CSV table of C-alpha atoms in Angstrom, one decimal:
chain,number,residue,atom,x,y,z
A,134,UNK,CA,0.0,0.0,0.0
A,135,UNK,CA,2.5,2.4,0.9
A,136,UNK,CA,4.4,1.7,-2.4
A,137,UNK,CA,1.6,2.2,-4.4
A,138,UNK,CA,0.9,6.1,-2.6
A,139,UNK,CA,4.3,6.8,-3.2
A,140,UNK,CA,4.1,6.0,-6.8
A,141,UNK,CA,1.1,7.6,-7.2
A,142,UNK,CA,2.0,10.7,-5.4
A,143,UNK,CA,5.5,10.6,-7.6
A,144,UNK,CA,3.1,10.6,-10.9
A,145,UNK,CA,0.2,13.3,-9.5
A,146,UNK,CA,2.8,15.5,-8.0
A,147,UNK,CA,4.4,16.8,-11.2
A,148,UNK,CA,1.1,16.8,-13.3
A,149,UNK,CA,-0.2,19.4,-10.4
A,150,UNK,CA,2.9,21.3,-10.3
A,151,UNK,CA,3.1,21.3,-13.7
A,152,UNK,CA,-0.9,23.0,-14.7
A,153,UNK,CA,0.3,25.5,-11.5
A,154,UNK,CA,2.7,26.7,-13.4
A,155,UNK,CA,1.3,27.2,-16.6
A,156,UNK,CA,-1.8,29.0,-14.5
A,157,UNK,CA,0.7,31.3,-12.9
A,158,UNK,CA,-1.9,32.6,-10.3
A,159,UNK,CA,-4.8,32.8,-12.8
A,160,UNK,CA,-6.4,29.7,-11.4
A,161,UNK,CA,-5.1,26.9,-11.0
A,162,UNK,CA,-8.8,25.2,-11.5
A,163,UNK,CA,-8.3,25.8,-15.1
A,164,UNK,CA,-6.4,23.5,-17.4
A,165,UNK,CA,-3.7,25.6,-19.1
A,166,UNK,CA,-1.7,24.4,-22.1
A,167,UNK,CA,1.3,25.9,-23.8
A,168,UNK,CA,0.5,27.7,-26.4
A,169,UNK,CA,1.8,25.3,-29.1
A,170,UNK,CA,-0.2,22.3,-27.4
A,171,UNK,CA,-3.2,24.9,-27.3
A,172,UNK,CA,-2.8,25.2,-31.3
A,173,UNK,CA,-3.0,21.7,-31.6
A,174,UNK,CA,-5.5,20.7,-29.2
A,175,UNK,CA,-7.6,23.2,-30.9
A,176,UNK,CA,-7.6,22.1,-34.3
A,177,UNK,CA,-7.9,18.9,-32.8
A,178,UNK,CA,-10.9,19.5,-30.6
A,179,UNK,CA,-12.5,21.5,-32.5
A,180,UNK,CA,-12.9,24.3,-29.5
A,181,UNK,CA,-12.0,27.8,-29.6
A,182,UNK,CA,-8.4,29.2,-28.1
A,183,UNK,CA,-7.9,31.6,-25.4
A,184,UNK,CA,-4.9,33.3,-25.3
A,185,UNK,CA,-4.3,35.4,-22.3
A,186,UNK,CA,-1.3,37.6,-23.0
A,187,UNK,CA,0.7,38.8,-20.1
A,188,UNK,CA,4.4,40.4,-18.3
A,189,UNK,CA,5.4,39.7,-14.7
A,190,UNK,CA,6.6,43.3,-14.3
A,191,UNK,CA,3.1,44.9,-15.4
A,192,UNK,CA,1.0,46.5,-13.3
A,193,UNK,CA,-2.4,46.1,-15.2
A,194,UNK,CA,-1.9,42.3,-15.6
A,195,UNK,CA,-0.9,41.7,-12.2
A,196,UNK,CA,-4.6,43.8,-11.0
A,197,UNK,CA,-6.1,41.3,-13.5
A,198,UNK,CA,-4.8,38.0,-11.6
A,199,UNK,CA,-7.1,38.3,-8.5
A,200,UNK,CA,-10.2,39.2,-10.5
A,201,UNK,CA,-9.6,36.0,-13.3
A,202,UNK,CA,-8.2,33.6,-10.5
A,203,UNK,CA,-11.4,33.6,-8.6
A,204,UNK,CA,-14.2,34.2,-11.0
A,205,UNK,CA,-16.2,31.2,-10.9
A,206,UNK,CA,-17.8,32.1,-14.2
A,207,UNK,CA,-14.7,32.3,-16.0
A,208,UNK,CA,-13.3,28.9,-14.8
A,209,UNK,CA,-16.6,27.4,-15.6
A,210,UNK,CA,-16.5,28.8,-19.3
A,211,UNK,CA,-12.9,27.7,-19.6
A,212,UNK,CA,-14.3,23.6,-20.0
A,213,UNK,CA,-15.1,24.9,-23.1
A,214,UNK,CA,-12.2,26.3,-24.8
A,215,UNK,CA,-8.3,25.5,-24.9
A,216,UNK,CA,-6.9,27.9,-22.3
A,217,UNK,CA,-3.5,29.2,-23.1
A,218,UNK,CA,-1.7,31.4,-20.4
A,219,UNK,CA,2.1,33.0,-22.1
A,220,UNK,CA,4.2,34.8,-19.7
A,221,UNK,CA,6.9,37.7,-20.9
A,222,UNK,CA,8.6,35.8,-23.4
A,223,UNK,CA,6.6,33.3,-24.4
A,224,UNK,CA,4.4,36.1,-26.3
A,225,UNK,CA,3.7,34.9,-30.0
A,226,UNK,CA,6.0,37.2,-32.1
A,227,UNK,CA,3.8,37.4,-34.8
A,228,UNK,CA,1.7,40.6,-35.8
A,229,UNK,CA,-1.3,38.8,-35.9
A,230,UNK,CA,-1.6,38.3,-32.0
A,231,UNK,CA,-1.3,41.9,-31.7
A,232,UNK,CA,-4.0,42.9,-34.0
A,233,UNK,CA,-4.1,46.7,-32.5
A,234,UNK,CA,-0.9,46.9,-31.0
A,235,UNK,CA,0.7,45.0,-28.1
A,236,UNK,CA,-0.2,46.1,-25.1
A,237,UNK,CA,-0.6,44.4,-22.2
A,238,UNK,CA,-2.6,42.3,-20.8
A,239,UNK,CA,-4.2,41.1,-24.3
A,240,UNK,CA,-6.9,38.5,-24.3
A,241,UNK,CA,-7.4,37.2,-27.3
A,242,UNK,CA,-9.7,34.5,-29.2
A,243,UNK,CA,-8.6,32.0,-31.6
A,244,UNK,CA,-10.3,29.6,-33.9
A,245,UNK,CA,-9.7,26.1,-34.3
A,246,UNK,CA,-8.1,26.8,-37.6
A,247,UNK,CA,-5.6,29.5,-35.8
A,248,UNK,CA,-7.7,32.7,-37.0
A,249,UNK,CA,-7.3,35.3,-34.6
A,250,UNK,CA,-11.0,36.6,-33.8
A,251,UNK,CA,-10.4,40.4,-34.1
A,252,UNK,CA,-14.4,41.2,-33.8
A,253,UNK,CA,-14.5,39.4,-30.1
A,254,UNK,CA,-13.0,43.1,-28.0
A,255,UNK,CA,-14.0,44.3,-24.4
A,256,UNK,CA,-16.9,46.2,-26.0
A,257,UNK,CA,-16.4,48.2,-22.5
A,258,UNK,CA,-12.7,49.1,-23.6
A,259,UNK,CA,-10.8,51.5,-24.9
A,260,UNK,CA,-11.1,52.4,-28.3
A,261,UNK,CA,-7.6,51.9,-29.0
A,262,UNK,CA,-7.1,49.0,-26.5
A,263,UNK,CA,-9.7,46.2,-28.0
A,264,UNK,CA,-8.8,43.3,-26.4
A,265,UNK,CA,-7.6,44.8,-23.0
A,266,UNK,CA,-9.6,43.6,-20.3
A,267,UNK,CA,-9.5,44.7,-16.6
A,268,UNK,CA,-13.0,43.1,-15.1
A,269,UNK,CA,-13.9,39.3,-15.0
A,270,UNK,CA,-17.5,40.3,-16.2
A,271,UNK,CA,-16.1,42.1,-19.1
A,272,UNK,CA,-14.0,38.7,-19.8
A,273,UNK,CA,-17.2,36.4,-19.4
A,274,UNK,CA,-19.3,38.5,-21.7
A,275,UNK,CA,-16.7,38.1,-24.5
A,276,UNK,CA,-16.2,34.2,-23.6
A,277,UNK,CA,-20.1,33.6,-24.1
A,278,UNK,CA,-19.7,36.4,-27.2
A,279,UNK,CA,-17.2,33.2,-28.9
A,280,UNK,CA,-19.3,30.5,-27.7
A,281,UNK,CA,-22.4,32.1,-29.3
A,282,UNK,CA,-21.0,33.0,-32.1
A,283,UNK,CA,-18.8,29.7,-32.5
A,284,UNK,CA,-22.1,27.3,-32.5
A,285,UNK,CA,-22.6,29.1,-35.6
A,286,UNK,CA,-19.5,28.5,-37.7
A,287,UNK,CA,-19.1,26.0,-39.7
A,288,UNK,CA,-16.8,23.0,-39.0
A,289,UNK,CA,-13.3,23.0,-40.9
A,290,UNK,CA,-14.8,19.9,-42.8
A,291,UNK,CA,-17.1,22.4,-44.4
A,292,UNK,CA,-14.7,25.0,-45.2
């Protein structure tokens, strides 16, 4: 008996620390990929991408952290979409995932075929900040926004 908690505990251990890393305070409820698994996983699931864009040194993202760790709503909405989570580096370099500049934090929506959704913004934004986000509500509102409007897409199959 003892053996077998040990071994278990030596498999579960690294799986857990592993997802609380790649939540990085933003819930660790939430099953986080890396952003090239997410891209995959995507395609492959057929689910929408969320890619939550953010530095450890900003001010604005670190304000977001509390509100997005303990929304409920948002970790509830996540089951449906391939949650990606990229720290400082680990920002996409290309142009697409910074569709009106790049800012931080950035919260953007992805299709399964690796479209970037530039009509999903925090319609309670700035203008000239579209995908900025400082309120959980504001976040849920554009997660349903995808669901809603992903239900009506047609699959890649049909493209």
């Amino acid at each position: 008996m003892n053996i077998y908690l040990t071994f278990l505990t030596f498999i579960v251990s690294p799986v857990t620390t592993i997802a609380s890393e790649l939540a990085r305070g933003f819930n660790d409820n939430i099953n986080w990929v890396t952003f090239e698994d997410g891209k995959k996983l995507s395609h492959e699931q057929m689910k929408p991408l969320m890619l939550l864009i953010h530095k450890s040194w900003c001010g604005a993202c670190k304000a977001l952290k509390p509100q997005f760790a303990t929304s409920k709503e948002i970790e509830k909405l996540s089951q449906n979409f391939i949650m990606v989570n990229v720290l400082d580096d680990e920002e996409p370099s290309d142009k697409s995932f910074a569709p009106d500049g790049g800012y931080i934090p950035r919260i953007l929506f992805i299709d399964p075929s690796g479209k970037v959704l530039t009509e999903i913004i925090n319609e309670k934004g700035n203008e000239s900040y579209k995908y900025y986000y400082h309120a959980s509500d504001d976040i849920t509102k554009s997660m349903k926004q995808v669901l809603s409007s992903y239900d009506q897409r047609p699959s890649l199959d049909e493209l």
